[in-house]
Amino acid sequence: MSNEKIIKVNHVTRVEGHGNIHITIKDGRVEQCQWQVVEAPRFFEAMLRGRRWNEVAHITSRICGICSIGHTLTSLKATEAAMGITISEQTEKVRKILLHAENMQSHILHVGYLVLPDLLGVPSVVPLASTHREQVLVVVRLHRLANEMSDLLGGRTTHPQRPVVGGFAKWPTVEELETLRQRLEESIPDGEALAYLVKDLVGKFPQFSRETEYIALTHPDEYALYDGDIGSTDGGAWPVDQYKEVTNEYLVPQSTAKFSKHKRDSYMVGALARLNLNYDHLSPKAKEVAEAFELRPINYNSFMNNTAQIVEVVHNMEDSIRLIDALLKNGIKDEKPSVTIKAGRATGSAEVPRGILFHEYEYNKDGECVWANCVIPTNQNHSNIQKDLEALVPQITDRRQEEIELTAEMLVRAYDPCISCSTHCIFL
Amino acid sequence: MKKPRVAFFDFASCEGCQLQIVNLEEDLLQVLEAVDVVSFREAMKEHSDDYDIAFVEGSITRRSDEPRLKEIRKNAKVLVSLGSCATLGGINYMKNFQDLDYVRKFVYGEKAFAYETYPTRPLKAVVPVDFEIHGCPINRKEFAMVVKALLLGKKPEIPNYPVCVECKMAGNICVFELGMTCMGPVIRAGCGACCVTEGAVCWGCRGLVDDPNADSHREILAKHGLSVQDILNRFRLYTGFSEVAK
C-alpha cells in the first residue's frame, strides 16, 4: 500500500491575508509543494489614476493596515521626488522615528502574538494570557508603546494623518518628545526581556539553511530604513529609481499576487535581509541581542527572520532615543510644508516591516496622478517562500503529517507575509 | 451565564480594522474574559462555525466571495460590519467608477482574464447586516463600546449627526477658514473629528449621515474652487456607494 501524506492548509492562520499551502508526499517523495496566494485583488494602481497629489498617500495607506505608515511615507517620498519638493531636517527626523514606531509595532505583533504560540506549543496567544501572563504583558506593553509613538507623531496608530507632502500637518511638542524619550528609555528592559524569552525557545525553529540573495536598502552612515540605495548580498547597488532591474515581477498560475526574482530564482527581503546587509550599523544593544542569538551576516535560515525582527525592535528603540535627542537639541519649529505642483515621474522607497517597498508615480502639470506602480515586500518574498518550501519539505518527509504541516506553516509565518498588500500592487 | 461566542472574518481590505482590536492592548485581555473568541484567522489557528456574533471586515469584490459571507450570515445571530470597506465598500469602491476590464488590464496586463473581480459592494448589498461600526480604520474605543452594548443586549448608539458637531467640540478651527475643504458637514460623526484635529481634513470614511444635504455641500465645495471632477473625487473616495444606491 502506498503511503500518502496530503497537506492542504487553506488560509494559513496567524498571518495577514489569505494564502494556502498544498503538499503531497507519496512514498517519501514530494509530488506537490506549493505556496498559493488567493487574496482578492484590489487594483490600487488603477484607482490612483485621476487622483490629486494630496489624496494619493491617503489612498495608498489603505494598501495595508499593519504597514500604513510605511506606505504613507514611501508614497510621500515618491510624490516629493516627482515634484522636486525638499523636506527639512526636522521632517526627516520625525519621519524616521515614525518608521521606527511602525517597525516596532509590526514586529512585536508578529513575534509576540503570531509566532510565540508556535514556540510554546499552543494554537494562539489567548491561552498564553493565563499561562504566561508576565510574558504576554511584556508583549502588550511594547506593542502599546509603539502605538503611542505612532499616535503622537502620526496622529493615529493606523492610516496616519499628520505626515503630508512636504512635511507634517502637525508637530509634537518638546514636552511630548521628552515624555516619549523617557518611556522608550524605561522600556528597553522589556525589549531585552522579549529577546531573552525567545532566545530560550530558539531551538524550536528548524535548523534550516538555503543560500539565497538578500535585498535591502543600504546607506553608508546608518542602518538604512528611511533612505538609501538598493543593496544585495550578491553584490551591487542600484539607485531606487532603477528598482525594476531588481524586482522583475512575473505571474504564476497558483497566485493572485505576482512573484519576483533577481539574479537567482528568488530573493528575500525583510528584517533578516536588512540585518544581513546592514549589521554593522545596528545600535549597541541591538548588536548585543544579535550576538545572543548568534545572528551574524550572512545567515541563510529564513526562520531567523523572527529573531532578526527582535534585534530590530531594540534598534528601533535605541535609535529613536538618539533621534529625539537630536530633535530636542534644536527645539521643535512650527514648520509648514511648502509645495509647488509640477509635472514629473519618480520613485520613492523605504524599508517597511516586511522589507523594501517601492512606489512610483507620474503626475501631470495639475498634480493629477496619471500612472502608478507599487512593489510590495511580500510580493518580492513569494518566490523565496516557494523555493524554501521546495528545499525544506523533502528534508522532513518522514515526519508525522501534523509535524510537516506545522513546520511548513512556521516557515510561511517566519516571513511575516502581508498578503492583502501583495495582491493588488503589481505593474503592467 | 454562558459567554457569547464571537468570530472575526475578513474580505477585501487592509485588515487594519482587526488590527485596531489587537490595539486595545490591556483592554483586549478584559474583552477576552467576557467573550469566547472562536474564530480569528489573523490571530489564531482554532476555528469553529458555532458562534453568536460575527464581526466582518472588508468589502465584497468577487462573486466567489458571496457564498462564504452568506454562510457567515447563516451561522451568526448578530452580524456586525467592521469599518468602511464593510459598511461602504470603502476605498475599494473607487474602482467601480472605471471600466472594470480596463482596470484589470491596467494592473495585470494580458493575464487580466485570470483575475476575477466584479463591482465592489458593502456587506449589506449581499446579506442583511445588524450593526455597522464605521471608519477607516474603526475607532477601537467605539468597537469596545459596541461590544459592551451587545453583551448587555442593548442597541449600540452610533451618531447620526455630522462630524462638524464633534469638530466644534474638539475646538478646531474650521478647515474652510484655513483655505482647505472638507467632507465634515455631510459625514457621520463618532470619530471625534480625529483627522481634522491632527491637521488634516475629514475625508468621509464614516459615510454620509442619513439625510445629508449633499447638493448644498457640493455648492460650497465649488465656491471654494473645487472643479466638478474634484468634487466627484471627494464624494467617491468613500461614499460612492451612496451615490449609486440612491
mmCIF file of N, CA and C in Angstrom, chain B residues 49-116:
data_model
loop_
_atom_site.group_PDB
_atom_site.id
_atom_site.type_symbol
_atom_site.label_atom_id
_atom_site.label_comp_id
_atom_site.label_asym_id
_atom_site.label_seq_id
_atom_site.Cartn_x
_atom_site.Cartn_y
_atom_site.Cartn_z
ATOM 1 N N ASP B 49 -17.473 26.975 13.545
ATOM 2 C CA ASP B 49 -18.593 27.624 12.857
ATOM 3 C C ASP B 49 -19.759 27.887 13.800
ATOM 4 N N ASP B 50 -19.552 27.591 15.081
ATOM 5 C CA ASP B 50 -20.615 27.799 16.061
ATOM 6 C C ASP B 50 -20.347 29.110 16.802
ATOM 7 N N TYR B 51 -20.986 30.189 16.360
ATOM 8 C CA TYR B 51 -20.764 31.481 17.008
ATOM 9 C C TYR B 51 -22.048 32.298 17.054
ATOM 10 N N ASP B 52 -22.078 33.247 18.003
ATOM 11 C CA ASP B 52 -23.247 34.114 18.157
ATOM 12 C C ASP B 52 -23.087 35.419 17.385
ATOM 13 N N ILE B 53 -21.902 36.027 17.544
ATOM 14 C CA ILE B 53 -21.671 37.334 16.927
ATOM 15 C C ILE B 53 -20.529 37.219 15.922
ATOM 16 N N ALA B 54 -20.764 37.682 14.694
ATOM 17 C CA ALA B 54 -19.690 37.719 13.695
ATOM 18 C C ALA B 54 -19.350 39.171 13.389
ATOM 19 N N PHE B 55 -18.056 39.500 13.511
ATOM 20 C CA PHE B 55 -17.563 40.805 13.069
ATOM 21 C C PHE B 55 -16.883 40.586 11.723
ATOM 22 N N VAL B 56 -17.317 41.323 10.709
ATOM 23 C CA VAL B 56 -16.781 41.079 9.372
ATOM 24 C C VAL B 56 -16.178 42.357 8.800
ATOM 25 N N GLU B 57 -14.887 42.267 8.464
ATOM 26 C CA GLU B 57 -14.172 43.381 7.840
ATOM 27 C C GLU B 57 -14.099 43.142 6.330
ATOM 28 N N GLY B 58 -14.021 44.224 5.548
ATOM 29 C CA GLY B 58 -13.749 44.078 4.121
ATOM 30 C C GLY B 58 -14.977 44.209 3.256
ATOM 31 N N SER B 59 -14.711 44.460 1.966
ATOM 32 C CA SER B 59 -15.816 44.575 1.020
ATOM 33 C C SER B 59 -15.847 43.328 0.147
ATOM 34 N N ILE B 60 -16.975 43.161 -0.544
ATOM 35 C CA ILE B 60 -17.135 42.001 -1.417
ATOM 36 C C ILE B 60 -16.756 42.446 -2.834
ATOM 37 N N THR B 61 -15.762 41.783 -3.418
ATOM 38 C CA THR B 61 -15.239 42.215 -4.716
ATOM 39 C C THR B 61 -15.243 41.106 -5.757
ATOM 40 N N ARG B 62 -15.674 39.892 -5.345
ATOM 41 C CA ARG B 62 -15.711 38.769 -6.291
ATOM 42 C C ARG B 62 -16.997 37.986 -6.043
ATOM 43 N N ARG B 63 -17.627 37.515 -7.104
ATOM 44 C CA ARG B 63 -18.826 36.696 -6.919
ATOM 45 C C ARG B 63 -18.507 35.479 -6.045
ATOM 46 N N SER B 64 -17.291 34.954 -6.199
ATOM 47 C CA SER B 64 -16.919 33.736 -5.458
ATOM 48 C C SER B 64 -16.800 33.980 -3.952
ATOM 49 N N ASP B 65 -16.820 35.255 -3.522
ATOM 50 C CA ASP B 65 -16.782 35.536 -2.080
ATOM 51 C C ASP B 65 -18.175 35.472 -1.445
ATOM 52 N N GLU B 66 -19.212 35.580 -2.263
ATOM 53 C CA GLU B 66 -20.568 35.679 -1.709
ATOM 54 C C GLU B 66 -20.992 34.469 -0.872
ATOM 55 N N PRO B 67 -20.724 33.217 -1.353
ATOM 56 C CA PRO B 67 -21.171 32.070 -0.543
ATOM 57 C C PRO B 67 -20.572 32.077 0.865
ATOM 58 N N ARG B 68 -19.311 32.491 0.999
ATOM 59 C CA ARG B 68 -18.681 32.495 2.319
ATOM 60 C C ARG B 68 -19.380 33.502 3.239
ATOM 61 N N LEU B 69 -19.722 34.674 2.704
ATOM 62 C CA LEU B 69 -20.417 35.670 3.521
ATOM 63 C C LEU B 69 -21.813 35.173 3.900
ATOM 64 N N LYS B 70 -22.496 34.520 2.940
ATOM 65 C CA LYS B 70 -23.854 34.013 3.232
ATOM 66 C C LYS B 70 -23.815 32.941 4.307
ATOM 67 N N GLU B 71 -22.765 32.125 4.284
ATOM 68 C CA GLU B 71 -22.580 31.083 5.295
ATOM 69 C C GLU B 71 -22.377 31.723 6.678
ATOM 70 N N ILE B 72 -21.576 32.795 6.720
ATOM 71 C CA ILE B 72 -21.343 33.510 7.984
ATOM 72 C C ILE B 72 -22.669 34.076 8.501
ATOM 73 N N ARG B 73 -23.435 34.657 7.574
ATOM 74 C CA ARG B 73 -24.742 35.223 7.953
ATOM 75 C C ARG B 73 -25.652 34.147 8.549
ATOM 76 N N LYS B 74 -25.612 32.959 7.933
ATOM 77 C CA LYS B 74 -26.457 31.855 8.388
ATOM 78 C C LYS B 74 -26.054 31.414 9.797
ATOM 79 N N ASN B 75 -24.756 31.382 10.052
ATOM 80 C CA ASN B 75 -24.259 30.887 11.338
ATOM 81 C C ASN B 75 -24.424 31.888 12.477
ATOM 82 N N ALA B 76 -24.384 33.187 12.151
ATOM 83 C CA ALA B 76 -24.331 34.203 13.203
ATOM 84 C C ALA B 76 -25.726 34.672 13.591
ATOM 85 N N LYS B 77 -25.921 34.890 14.905
ATOM 86 C CA LYS B 77 -27.173 35.514 15.340
ATOM 87 C C LYS B 77 -27.112 37.005 15.035
ATOM 88 N N VAL B 78 -25.923 37.574 15.244
ATOM 89 C CA VAL B 78 -25.725 39.007 15.018
ATOM 90 C C VAL B 78 -24.526 39.186 14.092
ATOM 91 N N LEU B 79 -24.715 39.959 13.011
ATOM 92 C CA LEU B 79 -23.601 40.236 12.106
ATOM 93 C C LEU B 79 -23.285 41.733 12.146
ATOM 94 N N VAL B 80 -22.032 42.049 12.427
ATOM 95 C CA VAL B 80 -21.610 43.443 12.532
ATOM 96 C C VAL B 80 -20.571 43.737 11.450
ATOM 97 N N SER B 81 -20.811 44.765 10.631
ATOM 98 C CA SER B 81 -19.822 45.206 9.641
ATOM 99 C C SER B 81 -18.762 46.024 10.353
ATOM 100 N N LEU B 82 -17.511 45.741 9.993
ATOM 101 C CA LEU B 82 -16.399 46.357 10.697
ATOM 102 C C LEU B 82 -15.628 47.257 9.729
ATOM 103 N N GLY B 83 -15.844 48.570 9.818
ATOM 104 C CA GLY B 83 -15.038 49.502 9.040
ATOM 105 C C GLY B 83 -15.587 49.818 7.663
ATOM 106 N N SER B 84 -15.023 50.880 7.063
ATOM 107 C CA SER B 84 -15.534 51.433 5.804
ATOM 108 C C SER B 84 -15.666 50.425 4.673
ATOM 109 N N CYS B 85 -14.696 49.517 4.523
ATOM 110 C CA CYS B 85 -14.780 48.561 3.411
ATOM 111 C C CYS B 85 -16.063 47.750 3.546
ATOM 112 N N ALA B 86 -16.393 47.356 4.782
ATOM 113 C CA ALA B 86 -17.576 46.530 5.015
ATOM 114 C C ALA B 86 -18.859 47.359 4.974
ATOM 115 N N THR B 87 -18.811 48.608 5.489
ATOM 116 C CA THR B 87 -20.038 49.399 5.573
ATOM 117 C C THR B 87 -20.347 50.140 4.274
ATOM 118 N N LEU B 88 -19.294 50.523 3.517
ATOM 119 C CA LEU B 88 -19.484 51.375 2.341
ATOM 120 C C LEU B 88 -18.856 50.817 1.061
ATOM 121 N N GLY B 89 -18.094 49.746 1.177
ATOM 122 C CA GLY B 89 -17.248 49.330 0.048
ATOM 123 C C GLY B 89 -15.866 49.953 0.184
ATOM 124 N N GLY B 90 -15.805 51.043 0.940
ATOM 125 C CA GLY B 90 -14.525 51.674 1.282
ATOM 126 C C GLY B 90 -13.748 52.156 0.071
ATOM 127 N N ILE B 91 -12.442 52.285 0.264
ATOM 128 C CA ILE B 91 -11.535 52.700 -0.803
ATOM 129 C C ILE B 91 -11.708 51.809 -2.046
ATOM 130 N N ASN B 92 -12.030 50.530 -1.793
ATOM 131 C CA ASN B 92 -12.155 49.585 -2.914
ATOM 132 C C ASN B 92 -13.285 49.948 -3.870
ATOM 133 N N TYR B 93 -14.208 50.797 -3.407
ATOM 134 C CA TYR B 93 -15.357 51.155 -4.240
ATOM 135 C C TYR B 93 -14.951 52.051 -5.405
ATOM 136 N N MET B 94 -13.809 52.750 -5.262
ATOM 137 C CA MET B 94 -13.381 53.694 -6.302
ATOM 138 C C MET B 94 -13.259 53.045 -7.677
ATOM 139 N N LYS B 95 -12.908 51.760 -7.686
ATOM 140 C CA LYS B 95 -12.688 51.120 -8.988
ATOM 141 C C LYS B 95 -13.985 51.007 -9.788
ATOM 142 N N ASN B 96 -15.153 51.072 -9.079
ATOM 143 C CA ASN B 96 -16.435 50.938 -9.777
ATOM 144 C C ASN B 96 -16.697 52.082 -10.745
ATOM 145 N N PHE B 97 -15.982 53.190 -10.570
ATOM 146 C CA PHE B 97 -16.203 54.328 -11.460
ATOM 147 C C PHE B 97 -15.289 54.278 -12.679
ATOM 148 N N GLN B 98 -14.555 53.161 -12.824
ATOM 149 C CA GLN B 98 -13.771 52.957 -14.037
ATOM 150 C C GLN B 98 -14.281 51.693 -14.719
ATOM 151 N N ASP B 99 -13.890 51.533 -15.994
ATOM 152 C CA ASP B 99 -14.264 50.323 -16.710
ATOM 153 C C ASP B 99 -13.491 49.145 -16.123
ATOM 154 N N LEU B 100 -14.205 48.126 -15.636
ATOM 155 C CA LEU B 100 -13.538 47.052 -14.888
ATOM 156 C C LEU B 100 -12.579 46.226 -15.736
ATOM 157 N N ASP B 101 -12.893 46.033 -17.026
ATOM 158 C CA ASP B 101 -11.949 45.307 -17.876
ATOM 159 C C ASP B 101 -10.659 46.099 -18.018
ATOM 160 N N TYR B 102 -10.824 47.425 -18.123
ATOM 161 C CA TYR B 102 -9.650 48.278 -18.235
ATOM 162 C C TYR B 102 -8.827 48.217 -16.945
ATOM 163 N N VAL B 103 -9.522 48.271 -15.813
ATOM 164 C CA VAL B 103 -8.851 48.226 -14.510
ATOM 165 C C VAL B 103 -8.018 46.950 -14.383
ATOM 166 N N ARG B 104 -8.618 45.822 -14.764
ATOM 167 C CA ARG B 104 -7.904 44.550 -14.652
ATOM 168 C C ARG B 104 -6.682 44.533 -15.566
ATOM 169 N N LYS B 105 -6.862 45.042 -16.799
ATOM 170 C CA LYS B 105 -5.738 45.046 -17.745
ATOM 171 C C LYS B 105 -4.651 45.997 -17.275
ATOM 172 N N PHE B 106 -5.065 47.121 -16.676
ATOM 173 C CA PHE B 106 -4.081 48.111 -16.217
ATOM 174 C C PHE B 106 -3.136 47.472 -15.202
ATOM 175 N N VAL B 107 -3.681 46.627 -14.338
ATOM 176 C CA VAL B 107 -2.858 46.055 -13.273
ATOM 177 C C VAL B 107 -2.235 44.716 -13.669
ATOM 178 N N TYR B 108 -2.975 43.879 -14.385
ATOM 179 C CA TYR B 108 -2.468 42.528 -14.650
ATOM 180 C C TYR B 108 -2.138 42.261 -16.119
ATOM 181 N N GLY B 109 -2.225 43.295 -16.976
ATOM 182 C CA GLY B 109 -1.831 43.136 -18.371
ATOM 183 C C GLY B 109 -2.599 42.031 -19.067
ATOM 184 N N GLU B 110 -1.864 41.237 -19.877
ATOM 185 C CA GLU B 110 -2.531 40.229 -20.711
ATOM 186 C C GLU B 110 -3.162 39.107 -19.903
ATOM 187 N N LYS B 111 -2.695 38.936 -18.648
ATOM 188 C CA LYS B 111 -3.250 37.847 -17.838
ATOM 189 C C LYS B 111 -4.521 38.283 -17.100
ATOM 190 N N ALA B 112 -5.025 39.465 -17.433
ATOM 191 C CA ALA B 112 -6.153 40.052 -16.695
ATOM 192 C C ALA B 112 -7.321 39.087 -16.525
ATOM 193 N N PHE B 113 -7.590 38.289 -17.569
ATOM 194 C CA PHE B 113 -8.760 37.402 -17.528
ATOM 195 C C PHE B 113 -8.709 36.423 -16.349
ATOM 196 N N ALA B 114 -7.507 36.135 -15.842
ATOM 197 C CA ALA B 114 -7.353 35.162 -14.756
ATOM 198 C C ALA B 114 -7.700 35.762 -13.391
ATOM 199 N N TYR B 115 -7.904 37.081 -13.332
ATOM 200 C CA TYR B 115 -8.112 37.737 -12.042
ATOM 201 C C TYR B 115 -9.556 38.166 -11.884
ATOM 202 N N GLU B 116 -10.300 37.333 -11.165
ATOM 203 C CA GLU B 116 -11.732 37.553 -11.026
ATOM 204 C C GLU B 116 -12.002 38.833 -10.225
#
